[in-house]
Structure formats: structure tokens, C-alpha cells
mmCIF file of C-alpha atoms and ligand atoms in Angstrom:
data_model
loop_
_atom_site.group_PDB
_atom_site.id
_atom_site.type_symbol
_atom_site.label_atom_id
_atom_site.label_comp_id
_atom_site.label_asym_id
_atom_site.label_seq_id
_atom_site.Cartn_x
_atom_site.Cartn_y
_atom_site.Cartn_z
ATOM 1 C CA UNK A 1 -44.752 48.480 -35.378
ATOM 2 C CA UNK A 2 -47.243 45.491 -36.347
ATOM 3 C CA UNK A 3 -45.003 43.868 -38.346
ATOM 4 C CA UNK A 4 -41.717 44.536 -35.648
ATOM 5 C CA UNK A 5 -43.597 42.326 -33.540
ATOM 6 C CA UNK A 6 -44.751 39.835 -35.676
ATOM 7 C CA UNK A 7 -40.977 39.158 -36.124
ATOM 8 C CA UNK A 8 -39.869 39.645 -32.737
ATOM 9 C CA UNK A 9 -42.640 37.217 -31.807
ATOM 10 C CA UNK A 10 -40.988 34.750 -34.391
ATOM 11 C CA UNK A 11 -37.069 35.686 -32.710
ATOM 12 C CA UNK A 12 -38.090 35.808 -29.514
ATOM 13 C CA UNK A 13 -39.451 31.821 -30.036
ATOM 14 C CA UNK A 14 -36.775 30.592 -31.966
ATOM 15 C CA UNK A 15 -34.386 31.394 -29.214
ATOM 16 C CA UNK A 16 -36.099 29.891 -26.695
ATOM 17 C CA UNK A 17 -36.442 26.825 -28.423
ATOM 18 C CA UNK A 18 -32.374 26.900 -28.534
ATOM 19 C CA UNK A 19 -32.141 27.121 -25.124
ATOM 20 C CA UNK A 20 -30.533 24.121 -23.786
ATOM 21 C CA UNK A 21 -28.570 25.449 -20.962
ATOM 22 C CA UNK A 22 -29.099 27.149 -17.619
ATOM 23 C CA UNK A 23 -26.117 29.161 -18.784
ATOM 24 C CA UNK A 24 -28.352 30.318 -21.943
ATOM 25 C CA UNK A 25 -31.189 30.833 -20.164
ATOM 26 C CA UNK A 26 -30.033 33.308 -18.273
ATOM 27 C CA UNK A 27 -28.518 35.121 -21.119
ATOM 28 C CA UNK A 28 -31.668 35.365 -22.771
ATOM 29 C CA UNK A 29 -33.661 37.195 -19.486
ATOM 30 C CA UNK A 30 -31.070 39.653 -19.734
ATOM 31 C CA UNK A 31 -31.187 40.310 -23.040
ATOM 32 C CA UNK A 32 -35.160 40.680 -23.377
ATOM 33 C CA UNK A 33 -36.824 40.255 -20.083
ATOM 34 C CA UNK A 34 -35.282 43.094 -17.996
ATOM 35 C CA UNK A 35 -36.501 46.455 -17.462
ATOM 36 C CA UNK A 36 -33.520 47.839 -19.878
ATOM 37 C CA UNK A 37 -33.899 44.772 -22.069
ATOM 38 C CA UNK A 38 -35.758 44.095 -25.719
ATOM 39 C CA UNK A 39 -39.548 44.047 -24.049
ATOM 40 C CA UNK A 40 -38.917 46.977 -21.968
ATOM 41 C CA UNK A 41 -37.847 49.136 -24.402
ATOM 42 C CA UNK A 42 -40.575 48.396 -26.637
ATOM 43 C CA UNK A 43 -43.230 49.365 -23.750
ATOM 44 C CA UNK A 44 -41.524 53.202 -23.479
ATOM 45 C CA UNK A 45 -42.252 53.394 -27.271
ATOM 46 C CA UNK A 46 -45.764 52.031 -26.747
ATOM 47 C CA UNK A 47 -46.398 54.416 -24.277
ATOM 48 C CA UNK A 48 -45.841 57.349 -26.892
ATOM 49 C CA UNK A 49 -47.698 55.677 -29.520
ATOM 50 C CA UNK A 50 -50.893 57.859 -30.249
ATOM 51 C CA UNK A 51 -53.828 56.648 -28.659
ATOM 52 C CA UNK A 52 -56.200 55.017 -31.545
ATOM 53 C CA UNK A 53 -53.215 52.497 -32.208
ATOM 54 C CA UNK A 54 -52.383 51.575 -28.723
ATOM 55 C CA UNK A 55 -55.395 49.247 -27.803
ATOM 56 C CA UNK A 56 -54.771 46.552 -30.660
ATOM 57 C CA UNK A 57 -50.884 46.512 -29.946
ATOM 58 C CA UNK A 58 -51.124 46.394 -26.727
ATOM 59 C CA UNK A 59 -53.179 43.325 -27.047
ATOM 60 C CA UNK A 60 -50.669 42.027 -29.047
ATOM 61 C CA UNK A 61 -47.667 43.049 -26.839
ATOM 62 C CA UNK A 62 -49.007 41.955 -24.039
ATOM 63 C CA UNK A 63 -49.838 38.460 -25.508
ATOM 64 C CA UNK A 64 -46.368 38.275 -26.583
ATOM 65 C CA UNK A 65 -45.021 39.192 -23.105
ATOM 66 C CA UNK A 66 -46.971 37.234 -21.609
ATOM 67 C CA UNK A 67 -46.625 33.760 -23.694
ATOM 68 C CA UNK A 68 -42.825 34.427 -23.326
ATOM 69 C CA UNK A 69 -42.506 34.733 -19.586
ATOM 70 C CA UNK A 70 -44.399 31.811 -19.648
ATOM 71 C CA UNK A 71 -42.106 29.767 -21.796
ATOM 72 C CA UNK A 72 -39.254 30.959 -19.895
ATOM 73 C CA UNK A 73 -40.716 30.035 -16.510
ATOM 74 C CA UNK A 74 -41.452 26.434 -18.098
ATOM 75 C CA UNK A 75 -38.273 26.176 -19.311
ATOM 76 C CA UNK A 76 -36.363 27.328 -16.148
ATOM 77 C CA UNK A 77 -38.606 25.019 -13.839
ATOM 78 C CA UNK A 78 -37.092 22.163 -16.662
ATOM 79 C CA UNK A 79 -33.532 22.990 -16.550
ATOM 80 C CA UNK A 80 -33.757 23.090 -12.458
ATOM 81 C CA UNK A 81 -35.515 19.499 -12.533
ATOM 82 C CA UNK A 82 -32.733 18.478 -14.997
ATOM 83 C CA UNK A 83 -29.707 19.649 -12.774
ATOM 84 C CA UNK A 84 -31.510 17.814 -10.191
ATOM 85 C CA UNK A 85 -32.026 14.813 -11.985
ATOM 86 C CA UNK A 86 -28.026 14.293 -13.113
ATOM 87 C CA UNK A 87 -26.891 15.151 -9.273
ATOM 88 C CA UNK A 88 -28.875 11.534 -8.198
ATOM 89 C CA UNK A 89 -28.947 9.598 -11.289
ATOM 90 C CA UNK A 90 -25.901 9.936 -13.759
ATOM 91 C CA UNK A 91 -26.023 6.774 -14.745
ATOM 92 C CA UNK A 92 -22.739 6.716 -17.224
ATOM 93 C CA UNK A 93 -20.673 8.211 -13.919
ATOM 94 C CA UNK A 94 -18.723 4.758 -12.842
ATOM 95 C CA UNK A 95 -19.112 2.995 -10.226
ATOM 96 C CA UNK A 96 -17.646 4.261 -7.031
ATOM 97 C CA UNK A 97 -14.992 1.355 -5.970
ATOM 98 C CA UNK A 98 -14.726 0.580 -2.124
ATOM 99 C CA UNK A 99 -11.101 -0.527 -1.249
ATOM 100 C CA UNK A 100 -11.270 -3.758 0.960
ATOM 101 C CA UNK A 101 -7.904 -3.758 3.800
ATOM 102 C CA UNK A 102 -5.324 -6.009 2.600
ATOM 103 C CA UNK A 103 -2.404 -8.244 4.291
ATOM 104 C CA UNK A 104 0.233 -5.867 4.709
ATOM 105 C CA UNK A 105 3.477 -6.643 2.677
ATOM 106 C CA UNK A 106 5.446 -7.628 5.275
ATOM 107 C CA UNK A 107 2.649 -9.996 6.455
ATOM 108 C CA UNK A 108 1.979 -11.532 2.894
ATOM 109 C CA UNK A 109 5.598 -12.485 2.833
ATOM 110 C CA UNK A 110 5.824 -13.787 6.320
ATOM 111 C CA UNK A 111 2.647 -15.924 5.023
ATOM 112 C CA UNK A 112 4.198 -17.558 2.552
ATOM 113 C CA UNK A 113 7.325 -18.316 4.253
ATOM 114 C CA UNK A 114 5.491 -19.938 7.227
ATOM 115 C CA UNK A 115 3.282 -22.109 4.111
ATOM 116 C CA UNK A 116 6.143 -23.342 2.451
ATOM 117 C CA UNK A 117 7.750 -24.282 5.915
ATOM 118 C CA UNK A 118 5.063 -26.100 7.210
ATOM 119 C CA UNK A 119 4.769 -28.185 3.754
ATOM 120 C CA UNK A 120 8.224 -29.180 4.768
ATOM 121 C CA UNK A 121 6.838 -30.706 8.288
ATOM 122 C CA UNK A 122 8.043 -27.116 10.416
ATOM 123 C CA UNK A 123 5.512 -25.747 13.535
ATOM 124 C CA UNK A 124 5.212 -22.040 14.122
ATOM 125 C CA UNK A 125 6.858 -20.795 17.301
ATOM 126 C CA UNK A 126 7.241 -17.141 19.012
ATOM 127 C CA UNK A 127 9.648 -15.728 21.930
ATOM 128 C CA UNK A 128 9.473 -12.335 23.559
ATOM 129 C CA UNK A 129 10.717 -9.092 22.015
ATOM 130 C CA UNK A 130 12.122 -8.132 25.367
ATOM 131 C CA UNK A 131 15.240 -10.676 26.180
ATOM 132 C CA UNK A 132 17.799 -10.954 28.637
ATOM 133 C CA UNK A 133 21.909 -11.013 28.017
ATOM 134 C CA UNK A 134 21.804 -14.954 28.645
ATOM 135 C CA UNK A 135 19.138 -15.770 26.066
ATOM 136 C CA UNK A 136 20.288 -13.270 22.710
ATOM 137 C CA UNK A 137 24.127 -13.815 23.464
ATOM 138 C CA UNK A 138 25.736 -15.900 26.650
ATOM 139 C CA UNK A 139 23.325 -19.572 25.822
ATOM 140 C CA UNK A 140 24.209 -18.643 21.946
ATOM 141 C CA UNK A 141 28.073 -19.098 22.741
ATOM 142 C CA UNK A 142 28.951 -15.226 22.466
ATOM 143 C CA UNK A 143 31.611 -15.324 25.060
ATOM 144 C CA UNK A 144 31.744 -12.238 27.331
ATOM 145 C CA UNK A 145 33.094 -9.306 25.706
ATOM 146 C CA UNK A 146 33.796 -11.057 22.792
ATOM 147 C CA UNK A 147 33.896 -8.776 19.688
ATOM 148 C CA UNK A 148 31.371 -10.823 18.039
ATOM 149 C CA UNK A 149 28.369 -8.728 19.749
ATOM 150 C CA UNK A 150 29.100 -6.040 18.151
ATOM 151 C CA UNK A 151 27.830 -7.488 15.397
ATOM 152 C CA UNK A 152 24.964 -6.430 16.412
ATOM 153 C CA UNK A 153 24.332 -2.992 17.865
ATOM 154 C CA UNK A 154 21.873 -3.801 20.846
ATOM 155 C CA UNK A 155 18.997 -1.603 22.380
ATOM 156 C CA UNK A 156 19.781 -2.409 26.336
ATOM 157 C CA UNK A 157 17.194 -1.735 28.356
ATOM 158 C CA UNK A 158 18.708 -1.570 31.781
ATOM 159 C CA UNK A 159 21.720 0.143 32.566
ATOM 160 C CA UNK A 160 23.411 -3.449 33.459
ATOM 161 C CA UNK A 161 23.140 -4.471 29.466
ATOM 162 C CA UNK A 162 21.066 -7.298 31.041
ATOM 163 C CA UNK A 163 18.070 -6.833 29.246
ATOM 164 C CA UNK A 164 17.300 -6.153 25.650
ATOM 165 C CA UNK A 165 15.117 -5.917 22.885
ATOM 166 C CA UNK A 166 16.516 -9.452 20.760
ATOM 167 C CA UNK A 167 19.073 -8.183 17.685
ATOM 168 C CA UNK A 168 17.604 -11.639 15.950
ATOM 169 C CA UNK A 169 15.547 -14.050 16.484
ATOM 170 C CA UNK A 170 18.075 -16.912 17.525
ATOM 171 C CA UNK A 171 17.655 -16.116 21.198
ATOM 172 C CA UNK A 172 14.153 -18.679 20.464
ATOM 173 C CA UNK A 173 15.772 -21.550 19.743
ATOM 174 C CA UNK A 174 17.483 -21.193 23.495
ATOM 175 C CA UNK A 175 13.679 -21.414 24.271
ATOM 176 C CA UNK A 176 12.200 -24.095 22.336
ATOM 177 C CA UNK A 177 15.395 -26.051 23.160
ATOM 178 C CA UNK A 178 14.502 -25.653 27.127
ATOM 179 C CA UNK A 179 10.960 -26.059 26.627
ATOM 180 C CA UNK A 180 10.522 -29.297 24.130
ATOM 181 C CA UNK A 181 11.767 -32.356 24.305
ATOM 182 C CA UNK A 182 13.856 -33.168 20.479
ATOM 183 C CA UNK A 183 13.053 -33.549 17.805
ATOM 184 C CA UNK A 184 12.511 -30.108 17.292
ATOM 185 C CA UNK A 185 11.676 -28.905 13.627
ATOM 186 C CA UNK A 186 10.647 -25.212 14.127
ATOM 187 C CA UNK A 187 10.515 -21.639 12.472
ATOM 188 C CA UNK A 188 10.077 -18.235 14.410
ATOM 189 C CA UNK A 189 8.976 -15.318 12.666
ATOM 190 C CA UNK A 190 9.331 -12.081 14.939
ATOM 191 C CA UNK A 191 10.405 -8.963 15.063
ATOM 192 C CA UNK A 192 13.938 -7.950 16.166
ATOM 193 C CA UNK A 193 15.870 -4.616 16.829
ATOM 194 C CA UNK A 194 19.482 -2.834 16.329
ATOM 195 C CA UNK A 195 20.974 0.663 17.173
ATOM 196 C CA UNK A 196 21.411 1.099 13.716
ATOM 197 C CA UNK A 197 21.552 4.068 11.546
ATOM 198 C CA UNK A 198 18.356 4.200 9.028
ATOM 199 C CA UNK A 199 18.577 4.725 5.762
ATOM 200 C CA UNK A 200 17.254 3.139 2.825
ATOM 201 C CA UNK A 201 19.278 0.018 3.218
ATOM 202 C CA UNK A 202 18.660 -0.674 7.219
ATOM 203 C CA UNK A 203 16.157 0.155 9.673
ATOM 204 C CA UNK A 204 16.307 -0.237 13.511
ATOM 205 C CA UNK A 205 13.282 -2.680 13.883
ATOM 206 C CA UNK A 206 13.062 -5.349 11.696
ATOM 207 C CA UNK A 207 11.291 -9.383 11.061
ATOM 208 C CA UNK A 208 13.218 -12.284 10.790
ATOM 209 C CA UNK A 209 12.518 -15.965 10.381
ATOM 210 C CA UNK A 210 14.496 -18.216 12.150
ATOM 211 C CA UNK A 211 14.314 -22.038 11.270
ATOM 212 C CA UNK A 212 15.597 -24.767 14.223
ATOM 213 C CA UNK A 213 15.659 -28.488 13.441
ATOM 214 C CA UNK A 214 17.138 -31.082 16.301
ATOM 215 C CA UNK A 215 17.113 -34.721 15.902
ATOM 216 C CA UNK A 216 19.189 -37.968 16.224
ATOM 217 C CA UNK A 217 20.015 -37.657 13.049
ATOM 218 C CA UNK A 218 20.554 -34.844 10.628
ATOM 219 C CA UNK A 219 23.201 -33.175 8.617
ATOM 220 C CA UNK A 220 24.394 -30.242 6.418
ATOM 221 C CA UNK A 221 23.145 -32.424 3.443
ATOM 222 C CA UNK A 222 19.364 -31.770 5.077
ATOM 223 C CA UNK A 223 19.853 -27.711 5.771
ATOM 224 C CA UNK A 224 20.977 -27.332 2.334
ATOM 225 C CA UNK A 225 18.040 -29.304 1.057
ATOM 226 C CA UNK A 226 15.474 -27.546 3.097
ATOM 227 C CA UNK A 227 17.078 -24.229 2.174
ATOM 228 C CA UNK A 228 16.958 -24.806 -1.889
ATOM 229 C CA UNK A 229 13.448 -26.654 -1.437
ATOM 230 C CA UNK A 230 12.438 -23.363 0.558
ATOM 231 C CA UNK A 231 14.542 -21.023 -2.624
ATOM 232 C CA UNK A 232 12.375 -23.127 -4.960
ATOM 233 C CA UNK A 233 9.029 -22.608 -3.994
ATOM 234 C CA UNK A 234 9.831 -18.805 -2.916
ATOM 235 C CA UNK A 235 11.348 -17.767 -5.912
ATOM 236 C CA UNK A 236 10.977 -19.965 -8.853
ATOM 237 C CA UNK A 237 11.850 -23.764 -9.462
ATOM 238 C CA UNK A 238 14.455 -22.640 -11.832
ATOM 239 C CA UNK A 239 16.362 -20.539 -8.916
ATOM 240 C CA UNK A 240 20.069 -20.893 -8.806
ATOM 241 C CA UNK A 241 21.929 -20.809 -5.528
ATOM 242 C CA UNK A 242 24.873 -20.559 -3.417
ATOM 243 C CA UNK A 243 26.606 -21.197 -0.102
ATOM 244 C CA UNK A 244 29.373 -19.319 1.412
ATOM 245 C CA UNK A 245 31.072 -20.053 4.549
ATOM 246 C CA UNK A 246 30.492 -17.946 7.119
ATOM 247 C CA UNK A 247 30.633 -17.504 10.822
ATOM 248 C CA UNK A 248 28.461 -17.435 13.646
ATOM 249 C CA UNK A 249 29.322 -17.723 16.980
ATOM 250 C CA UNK A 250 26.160 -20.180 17.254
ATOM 251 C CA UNK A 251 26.850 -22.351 14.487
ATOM 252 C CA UNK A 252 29.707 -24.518 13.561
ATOM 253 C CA UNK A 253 30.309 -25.174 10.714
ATOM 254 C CA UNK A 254 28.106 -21.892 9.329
ATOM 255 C CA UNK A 255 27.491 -20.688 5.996
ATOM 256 C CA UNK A 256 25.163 -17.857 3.852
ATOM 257 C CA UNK A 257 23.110 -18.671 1.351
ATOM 258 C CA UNK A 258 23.259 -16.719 -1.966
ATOM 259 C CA UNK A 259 20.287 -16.916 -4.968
ATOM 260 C CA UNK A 260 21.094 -15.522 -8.266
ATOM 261 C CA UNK A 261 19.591 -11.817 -8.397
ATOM 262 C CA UNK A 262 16.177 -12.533 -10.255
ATOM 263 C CA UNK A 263 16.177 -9.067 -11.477
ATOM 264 C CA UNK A 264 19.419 -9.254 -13.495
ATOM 265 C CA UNK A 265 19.863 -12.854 -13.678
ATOM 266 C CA UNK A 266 23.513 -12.833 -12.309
ATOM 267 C CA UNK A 267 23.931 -9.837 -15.063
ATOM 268 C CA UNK A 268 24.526 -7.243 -11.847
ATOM 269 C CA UNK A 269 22.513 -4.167 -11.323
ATOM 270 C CA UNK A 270 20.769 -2.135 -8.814
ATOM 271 C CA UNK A 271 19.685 -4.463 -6.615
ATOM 272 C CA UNK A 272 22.195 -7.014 -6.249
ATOM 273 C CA UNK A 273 24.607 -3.908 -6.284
ATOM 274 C CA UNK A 274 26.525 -5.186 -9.541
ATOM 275 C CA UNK A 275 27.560 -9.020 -7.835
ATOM 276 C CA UNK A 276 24.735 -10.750 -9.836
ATOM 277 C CA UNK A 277 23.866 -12.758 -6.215
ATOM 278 C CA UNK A 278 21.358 -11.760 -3.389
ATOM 279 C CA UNK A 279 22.120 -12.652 0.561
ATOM 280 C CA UNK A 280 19.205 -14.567 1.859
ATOM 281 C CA UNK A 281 19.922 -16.508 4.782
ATOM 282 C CA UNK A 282 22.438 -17.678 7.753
ATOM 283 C CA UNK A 283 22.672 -20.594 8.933
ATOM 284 C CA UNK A 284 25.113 -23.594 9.875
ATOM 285 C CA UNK A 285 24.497 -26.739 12.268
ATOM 286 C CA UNK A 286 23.726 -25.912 15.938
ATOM 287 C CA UNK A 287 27.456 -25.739 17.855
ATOM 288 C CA UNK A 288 27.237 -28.250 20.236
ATOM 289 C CA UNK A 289 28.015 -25.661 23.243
ATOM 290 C CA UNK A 290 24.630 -24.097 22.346
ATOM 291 C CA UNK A 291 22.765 -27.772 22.164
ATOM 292 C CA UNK A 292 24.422 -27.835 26.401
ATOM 293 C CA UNK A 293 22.712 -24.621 26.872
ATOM 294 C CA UNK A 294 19.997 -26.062 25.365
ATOM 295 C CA UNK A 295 20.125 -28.888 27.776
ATOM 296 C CA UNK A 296 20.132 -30.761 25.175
ATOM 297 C CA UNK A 297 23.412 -34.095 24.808
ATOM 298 C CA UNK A 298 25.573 -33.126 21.649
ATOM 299 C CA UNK A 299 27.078 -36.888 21.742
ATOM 300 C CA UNK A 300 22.733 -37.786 20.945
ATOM 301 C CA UNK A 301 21.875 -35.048 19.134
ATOM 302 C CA UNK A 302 22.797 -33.114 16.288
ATOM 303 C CA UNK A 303 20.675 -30.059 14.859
ATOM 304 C CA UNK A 304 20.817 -26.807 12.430
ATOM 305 C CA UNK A 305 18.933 -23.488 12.433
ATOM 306 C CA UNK A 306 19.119 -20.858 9.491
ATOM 307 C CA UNK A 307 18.078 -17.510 10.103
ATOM 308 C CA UNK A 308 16.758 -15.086 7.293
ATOM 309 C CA UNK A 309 15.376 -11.031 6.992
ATOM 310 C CA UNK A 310 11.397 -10.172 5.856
ATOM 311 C CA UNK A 311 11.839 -7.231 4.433
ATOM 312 C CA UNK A 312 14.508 -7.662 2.279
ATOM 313 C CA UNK A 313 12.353 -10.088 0.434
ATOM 314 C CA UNK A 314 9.515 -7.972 0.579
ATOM 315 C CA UNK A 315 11.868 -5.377 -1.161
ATOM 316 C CA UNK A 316 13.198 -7.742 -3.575
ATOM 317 C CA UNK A 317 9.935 -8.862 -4.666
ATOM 318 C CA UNK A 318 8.302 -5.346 -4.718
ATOM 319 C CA UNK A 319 10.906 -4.215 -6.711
ATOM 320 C CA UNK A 320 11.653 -1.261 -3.738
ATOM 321 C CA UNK A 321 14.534 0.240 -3.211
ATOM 322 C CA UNK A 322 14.106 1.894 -0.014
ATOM 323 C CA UNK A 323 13.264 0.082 2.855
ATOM 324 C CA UNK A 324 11.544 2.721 4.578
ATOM 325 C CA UNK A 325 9.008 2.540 1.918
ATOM 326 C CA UNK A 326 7.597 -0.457 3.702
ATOM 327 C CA UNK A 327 6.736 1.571 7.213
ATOM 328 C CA UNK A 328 5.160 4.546 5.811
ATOM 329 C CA UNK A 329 1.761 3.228 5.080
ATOM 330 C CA UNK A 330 1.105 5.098 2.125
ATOM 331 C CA UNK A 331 -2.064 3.666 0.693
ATOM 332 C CA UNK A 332 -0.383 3.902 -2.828
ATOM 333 C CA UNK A 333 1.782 1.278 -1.736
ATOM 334 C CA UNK A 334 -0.571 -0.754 -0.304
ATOM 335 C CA UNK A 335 -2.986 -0.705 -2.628
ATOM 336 C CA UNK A 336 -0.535 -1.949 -5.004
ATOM 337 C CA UNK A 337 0.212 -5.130 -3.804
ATOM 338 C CA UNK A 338 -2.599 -7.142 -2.591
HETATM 339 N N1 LIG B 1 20.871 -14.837 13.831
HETATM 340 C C1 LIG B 1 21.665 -14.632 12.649
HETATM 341 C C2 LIG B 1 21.556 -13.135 12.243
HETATM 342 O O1 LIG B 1 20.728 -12.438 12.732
HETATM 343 C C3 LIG B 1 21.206 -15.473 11.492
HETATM 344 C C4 LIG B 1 21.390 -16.938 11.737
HETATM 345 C C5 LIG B 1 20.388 -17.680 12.307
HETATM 346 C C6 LIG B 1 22.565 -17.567 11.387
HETATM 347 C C7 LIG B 1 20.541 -19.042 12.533
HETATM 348 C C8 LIG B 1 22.735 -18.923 11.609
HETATM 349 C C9 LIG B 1 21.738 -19.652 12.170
HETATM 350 O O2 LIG B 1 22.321 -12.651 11.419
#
């Protein structure tokens, strides 16, 4: 039995000095520390040793037991300190990053626009959300019941369809008109509203910028200027452009301006929906009718506004292709584009 120990002495230290886990640890008290376990069963067969041999063993196996508890106390106390240690100081974890807010999308376009306009010599102007029939239709030449409002599916708010929430922002120039004396060289950014279905095309609250210039002297030359210096700086100096006639009951003569997709390059695909162009902008010179209910002379002045949508930029420059993307607030999304 001398010499059993002697070698169990030897295992017993070997695996403790391969202990490197918690894990392993454990394993070992099971294996030789409990009652059932290597050091346990030994004792029973001590205890029916005969009795001249049992006082130098015992010294033996007790010194044994005793230096090996010891070591596995020390090492368990080690392994706890360890654990202990990585929880507060892993030093090779990485940093842990702290996201700063950011402009929203629609606000970081918005931005720019309102930059790049007042480089061109614009001021910033705002007009209620909440308008009246005069201001969003009758002072912007709609004529009663003509079909042309329904161009625009309105929100009334009053049972007389006297009060709204705007369809665009045009009902603003009506305002600054009134308000200022010419020349006027303005842009609006705002929200406006339409009963309109949503889907990932169209929502029923939306931005717009509108742009309003009135002077002695201007001309169709100077909207399409301002418009391509404004296409220039948004989307490239290379941009190629277009204008279509159009109609609005507001302006006369009126047009829409078209910029080559800058996904496809005039190539057609998903987002210009094949036609290789992208609709950016109304606009047209300021029918004189609307300059009267402006209170402003026609036979003095002359003036043009343009009129264009926020998110569809935002879209086009995001590379979305669902509106609704914009209004859900997904941090994802915002995070994104900073
Ligand atoms: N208000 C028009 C719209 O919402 C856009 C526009 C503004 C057109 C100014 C011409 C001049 O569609």
C-alpha cells in the first residue's frame, strides 16, 4: 500500500497542476475528494489494515489528504479571483460604442435644400398647417368647383370644406405676397397633407419646398436657371435635365422639371420605373390673377414659384423604395445615414 500512495501522491499532483478550469476543478473533487471518491475509498481499506501498519500510513495518508485539500482550496480561491477579474477588466473585449442622435433623413435633406437656396440669395419662410379654402385654392386661381382640386384629395376640417390641412405648400406664397412688400425671393419648407391611399409610393402627410421669387423684372430664363443651379449642387454638376409643360392652375405658363435617373443614367430601372427620368419639381411663372390676390400689380410685377417633394429625394438618395420606410424610425435606418 506504501508504494500505491507514493504514486497516487505523484497522480493526484500532476492533475492538479492541469487544472486550468473551474469546469476541471470540479471534476477532479468528484473524482477524489468525495466520500465515494479515490481518498475515501482508500480510508475504508485503511481502516481494515492490521494495526502495526496503520500508524505510519496513516501519517502518510493523512499528509497526502491533507496537502491536497489544500491545493485544491488554493486553487479554487484562484479560479474564483480569476472569473472575477475578466467580469471588470477584459481588456481585449472592444470598446462599447455610444450612438450620438442624428438629423433625421428628412431633415438632412430639407438642410441642404434650404443651403443651396440661400447661396442663391432665397430667405426661409413658414405658413400654418391648418389653412382655409381661400388661401390653398380660391387666392391660387382654383375656380369654384373646378375639377382641378381634385387634384388634390383634401383633409377638410369643418363640415363647410372651409378649413383644411394645406395639400401643398403654395397656399404661403398667398401669405408672403400679403405680408411683404416685392421683391420677394423666398422658399417654404413644410409639411402638407392628402386623403390619399398609402402605400409604398404615397403617404398622406408629406414635406414640400416651395420656392417664390417676385420682382420688376424676371423671367422663365431665371426659374430655369435657379432650378438647374439648384439640380447641380443637389445632385452632381454633371446632372442632365428636363422641362415639360405642365399645368397648374397657379402658374401660367407652368412646366415639371425632369433629371436624368442617377441610378440608371437614363438606362431605366426600378426607380425611374423604366423612363430613364425622375420628376422633381413644379413650377411656372406666378399667373397674374394670383399676383391680384396677392395684392400685388401684374402690369409692375412679374414673379415664379416652383414647388418640389422631400421625401422623394430622401428616397432617391437613400436608395429606398418604400416610402414608409422613412416614418418608422427604425434605428437601423437611422443609424445608417448620418
Ligand atoms: N403646389 C404644386 C404641387 O403641390 C407644385 C407647384 C408649386 C407647382 C409652385 C408650381 C409652382 O404639386
Amino acid at each position: 500500500m506504501l508504494e500505491e500512495l507514493h504514486e497516487l501522491q505523484r497522480q493526484l499532483h500532476a492533475e492538479l497542476d492541469a487544472i486550468r478550469t473551474a469546469e476541471e476543478l470540479e471534476q477532479f473533487r468528484l473524482r477524489h475528494l468525495v466520500r465515494r471518491g479515490t481518498l475515501g475509498r482508500l480510508r475504508e481499506r485503511f481502516r481494515q489494515l492490521p494495526p502495526e501498519q496503520k500508524p505510519e500510513l496513516g501519517r502518510i495518508l493523512n499528509a497526502l489528504e491533507e496537502t491536497v485539500r489544500k491545493r485544491y482550496a488554493e486553487l479554487q480561491q484562484r479560479l474564483e479571483e480569476l472569473a472575477e477579474e475578466q467580469l471588470s477588466y477584459d481588456l481585449f473585449l472592444p470598446g462599447r460604442q455610444s450612438f450620438l442622435g442624428g438629423r433625421h433623413p428628412i431633415q438632412q435633406v430639407l438642410d441642404d435644400i434650404v443651403a443651396i437656396f440661400s447661396r442663391l440669395g432665397f430667405v426661409v419662410a413658414e405658413g400654418p398647417d391648418i389653412e382655409d379654402d381661400e388661401h390653398n385654392f380660391t387666392a391660387l386661381n382654383f375656380p369654384p368647383e373646378h375639377p382641378a382640386r381634385d387634384m388634390q384629395d383634401t383633409f377638410f376640417l369643418t363640415a363647410d370644406r372651409q378649413i383644411l390641412l394645406r395639400t401643398h405648400t403654395s397656399p404661403v406664397q398667398i401669405r408672403l405676397m400679403r405680408a411683404l412688400p416685392p421683391p420677394i425671393r423666398a422658399i417654404v419648407p413644410g409639411r402638407v397633407y392628402r386623403n390619399e391611399e398609402i402605400n409604398p409610393r404615397s403617404l398622406a402627410e408629406f414635406h414640400q419646398v416651395e420656392g417664390l421669387v417676385v420682382d420688376r423684372s424676371t423671367s422663365f430664363a431665371e426659374l430655369k436657371a435657379i432650378l438647374v443651379a439648384f439640380a447641380r449642387q443637389m445632385y452632381g454638376a454633371q446632372t442632365e435635365y428636363r422641362f415639360r409643360p405642365s399645368f397648374f392652375p397657379f402658374t401660367e405658363p407652368s412646366a415639371e422639371m425632369d433629371i436624368r435617373c442617377f441610378l440608371c443614367r437614363g438606362a431605366g430601372c426600378r426607380v425611374c420605373k423604366g423612363g430613364g427620368w425622375l420628376e422633381i419639381c413644379g413650377c411656372g411663372m406666378v399667373h397674374p390673377a394670383v399676383l391680384r390676390n396677392g395684392g400685388i400689380d401684374p402690369e409692375e410685377y412679374i414673379g415664379f414659384a416652383f414647388g418640389m417633394g422631400i421625401e422623394r429625394i430622401a428616397m432617391l438618395r437613400l436608395g429606398l423604395d418604400d416610402i414608409r420606410l422613412l416614418y418608422q424610425n427604425d434605428l437601423r435606418l437611422l443609424r445608417q445615414f448620418r
